[in-house]
Amino acid sequence: MVKVKELEQYMAQGLAECFATFMLILIGEGAIAQYKLSHQANHSTITINLSFGIGVYTALMIAGPISGAHLNPAVSISLLTVRKLKPVQCVIYIISQLIGAFFGALVVYYLYFGLFNKFDGGEREMLGTNGTADIFFTMPADGVEHWNSFFDQVVGTAVLMIFIMALISNSNFMISEVAKPFAFVLIIVGITSAFAGNAGAAINPARDFGPRLFAAFIYGWENVFSVNRCFFWIPIIGPIVGAIIGVWLYVGYEAFIKRYGHFSTIAKTGSIEIHPKIKSIDDDDHQAMISHELTTIRS
């Protein structure tokens, strides 16, 4: 049974996740909109990759000390599988992330409303020369099959979670706490630079599904879910599968090293803390005892 004060804390953390995910989408998809609508065919997509990295950094500053700044349902679900998150807490995180992503896309749309009209003459199209839907959600590249896109999402998100688990491990003395947010920027830029060719490197169900829900009001509900042979489920299920694989690969790796490596500096796998942990709270206690630890993102 979830206590009232724990539920209140989860709601506060959910608000932090919502606000932080909103900022991530606002900055990241704002960069996509500027790239798409500027008609500059020769400029590099590195600005988009950097913007998503900076969006993650901004989100960490907002929600890191409060919720851990997961920003990503795949991250939250994978941590639930290793009992680092409670079920009710996980559900609140996911709903909050989707809401934040939805409103982030909404603000991007109206921020660039004039340029949208200039680009397509006021007639919104999903695909083709004047198509703008790819500003809000990912699509497969020409010739890329669904199985290939799914595998792409699994691999990209697994890489993300392996990095996160390594970064926040108690046995990792290679980086200071101050430098960790910058490391998250680098991994996001690296993943989006390395794995965006097949399907846009969503690696985050909220980043794709939240804006897709908003786009349904612009392009039509049936269209956004049927486009590209119902591609919408791939950037949802693929990252979740990949994140779970990544978490358990690292847990198994660290357990093996601890068992056979005989290194005195290796901490117990069970000692890893990857979200703000709520201590036991009595009903009569009027002060919430909460220990916050900056841990993971989103993405």
Coordinates of N, CA, C and O in Angstrom, one line a residue, residues 75-88 90-91:
V75 N 13.7 4.2 -19.8 CA 14.6 4.3 -18.7 C 13.9 3.9 -17.4 O 14.4 3.1 -16.6
S76 N 12.7 4.5 -17.2 CA 12.0 4.2 -16.0 C 11.5 2.7 -15.9 O 11.7 2.1 -14.8
I77 N 11.1 2.2 -17.0 CA 10.6 0.8 -17.0 C 11.8 -0.2 -16.8 O 11.7 -1.2 -16.0
S78 N 12.9 0.1 -17.4 CA 14.1 -0.8 -17.2 C 14.6 -0.7 -15.8 O 15.0 -1.8 -15.2
L79 N 14.5 0.4 -15.1 CA 14.9 0.5 -13.7 C 13.9 -0.2 -12.8 O 14.2 -0.7 -11.7
L80 N 12.6 -0.2 -13.2 CA 11.6 -0.9 -12.5 C 11.9 -2.4 -12.5 O 11.7 -3.1 -11.5
T81 N 12.5 -2.9 -13.6 CA 12.8 -4.4 -13.7 C 13.9 -4.8 -12.7 O 14.0 -6.0 -12.4
V82 N 14.7 -3.9 -12.3 CA 15.8 -4.2 -11.3 C 15.4 -3.6 -9.9 O 16.3 -3.4 -9.1
R83 N 14.2 -3.3 -9.7 CA 13.6 -2.8 -8.5 C 14.3 -1.5 -8.0 O 14.4 -1.3 -6.8
K84 N 14.6 -0.7 -8.9 CA 15.1 0.6 -8.5 C 14.0 1.7 -8.6 O 14.3 2.9 -8.3
L85 N 12.8 1.3 -8.9 CA 11.7 2.2 -9.0 C 10.5 1.4 -8.6 O 10.4 0.2 -8.9
K86 N 9.5 2.0 -7.9 CA 8.3 1.3 -7.5 C 7.3 1.4 -8.6 O 7.3 2.4 -9.4
P87 N 6.4 0.4 -8.7 CA 5.4 0.4 -9.8 C 4.6 1.7 -9.9 O 4.4 2.2 -11.0
V88 N 4.0 2.2 -8.8 CA 3.2 3.4 -8.9 C 4.0 4.6 -9.3 O 3.6 5.4 -10.1
C90 N 6.7 4.5 -11.1 CA 7.0 4.3 -12.5 C 5.9 4.8 -13.4 O 6.1 5.5 -14.4
V91 N 4.6 4.4 -13.1 CA 3.5 4.9 -13.9 C 3.4 6.4 -13.9 O 3.1 7.0 -14.9

